[in-house]
mmCIF file of C-alpha atoms in Angstrom:
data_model
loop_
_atom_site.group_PDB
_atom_site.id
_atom_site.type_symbol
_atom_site.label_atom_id
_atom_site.label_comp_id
_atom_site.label_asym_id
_atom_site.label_seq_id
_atom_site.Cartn_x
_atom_site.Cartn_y
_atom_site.Cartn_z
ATOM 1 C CA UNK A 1 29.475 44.400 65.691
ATOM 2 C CA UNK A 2 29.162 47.767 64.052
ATOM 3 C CA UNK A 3 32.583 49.800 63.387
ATOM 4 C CA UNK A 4 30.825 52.892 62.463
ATOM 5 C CA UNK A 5 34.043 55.127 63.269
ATOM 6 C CA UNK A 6 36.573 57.957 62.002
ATOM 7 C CA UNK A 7 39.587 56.750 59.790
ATOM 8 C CA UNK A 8 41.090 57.477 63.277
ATOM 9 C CA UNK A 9 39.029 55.490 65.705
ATOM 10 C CA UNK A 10 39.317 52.833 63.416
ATOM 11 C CA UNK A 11 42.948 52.511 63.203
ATOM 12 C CA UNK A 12 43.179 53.106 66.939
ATOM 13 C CA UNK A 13 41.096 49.789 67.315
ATOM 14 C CA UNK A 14 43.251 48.388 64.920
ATOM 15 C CA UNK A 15 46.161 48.939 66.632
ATOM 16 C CA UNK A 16 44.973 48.121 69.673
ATOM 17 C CA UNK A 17 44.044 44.566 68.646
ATOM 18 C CA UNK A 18 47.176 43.696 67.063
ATOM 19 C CA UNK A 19 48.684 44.607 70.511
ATOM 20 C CA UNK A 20 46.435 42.745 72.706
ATOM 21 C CA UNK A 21 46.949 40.016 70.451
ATOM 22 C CA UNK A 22 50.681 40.028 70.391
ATOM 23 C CA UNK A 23 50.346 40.437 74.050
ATOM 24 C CA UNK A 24 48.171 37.115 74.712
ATOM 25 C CA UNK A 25 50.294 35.477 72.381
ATOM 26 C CA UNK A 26 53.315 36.260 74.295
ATOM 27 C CA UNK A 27 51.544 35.030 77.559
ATOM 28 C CA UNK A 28 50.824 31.766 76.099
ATOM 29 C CA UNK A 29 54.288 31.441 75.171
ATOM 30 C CA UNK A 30 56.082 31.845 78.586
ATOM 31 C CA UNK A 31 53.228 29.646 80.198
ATOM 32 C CA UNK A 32 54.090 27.006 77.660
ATOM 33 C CA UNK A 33 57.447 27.519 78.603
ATOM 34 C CA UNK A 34 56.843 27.404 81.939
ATOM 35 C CA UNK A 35 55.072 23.805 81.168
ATOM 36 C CA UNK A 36 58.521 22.452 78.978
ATOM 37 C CA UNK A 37 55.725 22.739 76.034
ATOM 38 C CA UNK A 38 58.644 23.922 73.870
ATOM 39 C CA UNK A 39 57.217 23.316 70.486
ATOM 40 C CA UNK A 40 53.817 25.431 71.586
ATOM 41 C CA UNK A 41 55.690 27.381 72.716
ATOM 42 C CA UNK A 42 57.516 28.207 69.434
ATOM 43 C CA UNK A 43 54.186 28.681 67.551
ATOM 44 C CA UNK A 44 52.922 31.296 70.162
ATOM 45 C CA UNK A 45 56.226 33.844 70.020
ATOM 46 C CA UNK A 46 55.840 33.146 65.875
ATOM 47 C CA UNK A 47 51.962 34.652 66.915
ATOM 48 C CA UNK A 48 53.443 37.405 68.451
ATOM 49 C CA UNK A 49 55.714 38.310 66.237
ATOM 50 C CA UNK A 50 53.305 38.077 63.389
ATOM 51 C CA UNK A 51 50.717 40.387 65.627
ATOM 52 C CA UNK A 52 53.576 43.304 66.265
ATOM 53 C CA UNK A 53 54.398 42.751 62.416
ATOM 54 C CA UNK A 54 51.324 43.661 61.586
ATOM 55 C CA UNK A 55 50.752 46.318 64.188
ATOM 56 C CA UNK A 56 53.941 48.200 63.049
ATOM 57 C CA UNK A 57 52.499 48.171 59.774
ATOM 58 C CA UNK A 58 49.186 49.775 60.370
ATOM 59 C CA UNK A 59 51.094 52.013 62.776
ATOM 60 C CA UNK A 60 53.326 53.222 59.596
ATOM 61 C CA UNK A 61 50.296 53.818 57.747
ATOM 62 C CA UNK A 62 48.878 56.048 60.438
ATOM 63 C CA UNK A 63 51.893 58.543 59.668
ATOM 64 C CA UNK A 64 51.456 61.981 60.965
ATOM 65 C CA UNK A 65 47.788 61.593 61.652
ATOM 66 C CA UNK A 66 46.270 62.173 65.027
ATOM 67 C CA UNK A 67 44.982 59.226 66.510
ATOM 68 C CA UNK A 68 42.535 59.394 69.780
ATOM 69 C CA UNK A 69 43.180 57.716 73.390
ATOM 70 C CA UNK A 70 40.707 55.340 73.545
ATOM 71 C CA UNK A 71 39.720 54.558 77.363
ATOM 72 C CA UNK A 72 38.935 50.370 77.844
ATOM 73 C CA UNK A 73 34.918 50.774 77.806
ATOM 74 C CA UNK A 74 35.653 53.240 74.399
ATOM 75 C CA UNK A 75 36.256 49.791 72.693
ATOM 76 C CA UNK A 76 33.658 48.421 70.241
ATOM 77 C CA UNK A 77 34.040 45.179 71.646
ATOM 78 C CA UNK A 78 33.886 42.984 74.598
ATOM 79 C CA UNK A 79 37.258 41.357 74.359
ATOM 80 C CA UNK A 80 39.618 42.292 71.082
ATOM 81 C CA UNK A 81 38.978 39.961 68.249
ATOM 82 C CA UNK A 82 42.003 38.682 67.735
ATOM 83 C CA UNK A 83 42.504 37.387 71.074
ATOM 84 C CA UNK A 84 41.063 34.369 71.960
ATOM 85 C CA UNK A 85 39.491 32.429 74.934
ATOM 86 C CA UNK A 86 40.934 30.423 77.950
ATOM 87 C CA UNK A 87 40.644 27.346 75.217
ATOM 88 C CA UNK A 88 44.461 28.595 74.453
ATOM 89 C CA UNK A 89 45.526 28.270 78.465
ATOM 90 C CA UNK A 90 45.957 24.541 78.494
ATOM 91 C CA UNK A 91 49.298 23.386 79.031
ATOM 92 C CA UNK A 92 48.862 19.754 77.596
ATOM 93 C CA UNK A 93 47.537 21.372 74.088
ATOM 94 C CA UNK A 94 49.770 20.102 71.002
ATOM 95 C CA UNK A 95 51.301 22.590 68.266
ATOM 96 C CA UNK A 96 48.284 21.280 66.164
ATOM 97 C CA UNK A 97 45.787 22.973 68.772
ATOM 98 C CA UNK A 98 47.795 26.676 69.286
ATOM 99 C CA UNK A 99 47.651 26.938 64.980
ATOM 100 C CA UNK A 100 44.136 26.560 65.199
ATOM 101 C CA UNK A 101 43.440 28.946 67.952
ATOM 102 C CA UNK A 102 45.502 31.110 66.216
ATOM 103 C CA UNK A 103 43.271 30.625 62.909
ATOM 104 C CA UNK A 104 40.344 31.493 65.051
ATOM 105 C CA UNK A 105 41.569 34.413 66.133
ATOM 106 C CA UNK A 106 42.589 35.436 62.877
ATOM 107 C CA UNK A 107 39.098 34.313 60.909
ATOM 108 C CA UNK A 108 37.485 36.780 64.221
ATOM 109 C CA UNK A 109 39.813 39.783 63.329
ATOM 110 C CA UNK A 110 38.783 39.581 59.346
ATOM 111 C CA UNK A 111 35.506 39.326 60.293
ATOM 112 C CA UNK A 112 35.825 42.377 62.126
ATOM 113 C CA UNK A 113 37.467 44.376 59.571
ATOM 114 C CA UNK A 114 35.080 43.328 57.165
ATOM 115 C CA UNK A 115 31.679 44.709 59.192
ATOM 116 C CA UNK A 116 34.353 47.899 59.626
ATOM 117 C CA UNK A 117 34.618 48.026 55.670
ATOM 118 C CA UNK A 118 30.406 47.420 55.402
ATOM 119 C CA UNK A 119 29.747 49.905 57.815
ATOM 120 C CA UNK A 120 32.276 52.510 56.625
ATOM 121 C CA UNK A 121 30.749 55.968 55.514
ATOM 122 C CA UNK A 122 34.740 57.064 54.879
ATOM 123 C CA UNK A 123 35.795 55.481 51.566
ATOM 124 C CA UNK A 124 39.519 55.854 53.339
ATOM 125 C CA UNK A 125 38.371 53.745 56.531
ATOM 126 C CA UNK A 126 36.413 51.013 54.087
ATOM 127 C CA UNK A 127 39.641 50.926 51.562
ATOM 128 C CA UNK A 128 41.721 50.541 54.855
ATOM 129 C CA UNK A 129 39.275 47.747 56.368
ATOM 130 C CA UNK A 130 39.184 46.297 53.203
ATOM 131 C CA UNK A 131 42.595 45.713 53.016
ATOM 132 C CA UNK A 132 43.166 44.655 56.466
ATOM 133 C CA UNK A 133 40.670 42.131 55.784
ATOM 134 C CA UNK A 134 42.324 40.505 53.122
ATOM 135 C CA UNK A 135 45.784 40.493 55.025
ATOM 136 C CA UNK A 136 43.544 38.736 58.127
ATOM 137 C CA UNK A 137 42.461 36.351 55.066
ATOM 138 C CA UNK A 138 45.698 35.739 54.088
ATOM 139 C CA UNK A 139 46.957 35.170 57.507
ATOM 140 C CA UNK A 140 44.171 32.512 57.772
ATOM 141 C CA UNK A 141 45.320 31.079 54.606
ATOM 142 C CA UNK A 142 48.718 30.282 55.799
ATOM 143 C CA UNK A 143 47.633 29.156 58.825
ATOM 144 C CA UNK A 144 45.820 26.706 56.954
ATOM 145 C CA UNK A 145 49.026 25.641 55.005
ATOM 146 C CA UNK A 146 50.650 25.540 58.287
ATOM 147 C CA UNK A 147 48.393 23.338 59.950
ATOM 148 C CA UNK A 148 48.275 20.892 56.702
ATOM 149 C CA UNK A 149 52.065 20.431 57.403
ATOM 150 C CA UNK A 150 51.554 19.812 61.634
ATOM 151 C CA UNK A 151 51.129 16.416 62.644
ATOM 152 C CA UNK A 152 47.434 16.296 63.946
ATOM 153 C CA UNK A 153 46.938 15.216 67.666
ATOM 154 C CA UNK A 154 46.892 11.885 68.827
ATOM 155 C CA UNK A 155 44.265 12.048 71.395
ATOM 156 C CA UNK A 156 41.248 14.466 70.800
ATOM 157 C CA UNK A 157 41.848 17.763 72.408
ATOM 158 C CA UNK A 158 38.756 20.455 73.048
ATOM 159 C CA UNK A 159 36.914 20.022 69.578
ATOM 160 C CA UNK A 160 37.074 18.123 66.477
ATOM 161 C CA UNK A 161 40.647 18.639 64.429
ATOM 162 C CA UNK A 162 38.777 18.403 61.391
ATOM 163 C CA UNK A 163 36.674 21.226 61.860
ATOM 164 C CA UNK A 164 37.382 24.250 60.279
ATOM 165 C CA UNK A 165 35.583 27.582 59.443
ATOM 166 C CA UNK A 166 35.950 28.240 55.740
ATOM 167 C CA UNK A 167 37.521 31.680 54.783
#
């Protein structure tokens, strides 16, 4: 995916995906909820609060500068990288499997914002992107930590535990 953009398209997409994130995250909480998968549960609102963390932030960054109304098929993507699949919409999943679809969501989003920092002709936008990408990578990071301390699933799930994409 190319992110060739203004400072202000880019941190409109930026934005956007921290929200849509926040917003599935927040989804998967009440429908774990909804299942008495309390301890899922947990680790989904922690997503979400994480995601509108990080949101805020870039949105303090923005400061007084105009940013545009991007329409849904304005987008440079399909579905916002930080959002996942339907592989997070299964009520039986442990609080081993929601920390790693939340590190796949977060490897997806540094991935993004380091094509956006490749691609940049603004030396703003690829400073920006460059940075976002290493708070993405940190967020993987401590995912990782996280899931080193969560009891691995008993029964195997949708894919191998063990398998992880490096950072």
């Amino acid at each position: 995916m190319t992110m060739r953009a203004t400072l202000p398209e880019f941190l409109a997409h930026a934005i956007a995906m921290e929200q849509e994130a926040a917003d599935r995250y927040l989804e998967l909480a009440d429908m774990m909820e909804a299942h008495h998968n309390d301890a899922v549960s947990a680790v989904f609102r922690d997503m979400c609060r994480y995601s509108e963390m990080h949101r805020d932030s870039i949105r303090a960054r923005v400061g007084a500068l105009a940013l545009p109304k991007l329409r849904a098929w304005e987008y440079r993507w399909r579905t916002p990288p930080e959002v996942g699949g339907e592989e997070g919409f299964d009520y039986l999943m442990e609080p081993y499997h929601a920390l790693r679809y939340a590190r796949s969501n977060e490897m997806r989003s540094m991935k993004f914002y380091r094509a956006a920092a490749a691609d940049a002709q603004d030396a703003e936008l690829r400073r920006l992107a460059g940075e976002f990408a290493e708070e993405e990578k940190e967020h993987v990071l401590a995912l990782d930590a996280w899931l080193a301390r969560t009891p691995r699933p008993s029964a195997p799930f949708a894919e191998d535990p063990e398998a992880v994409e490096p950072v």
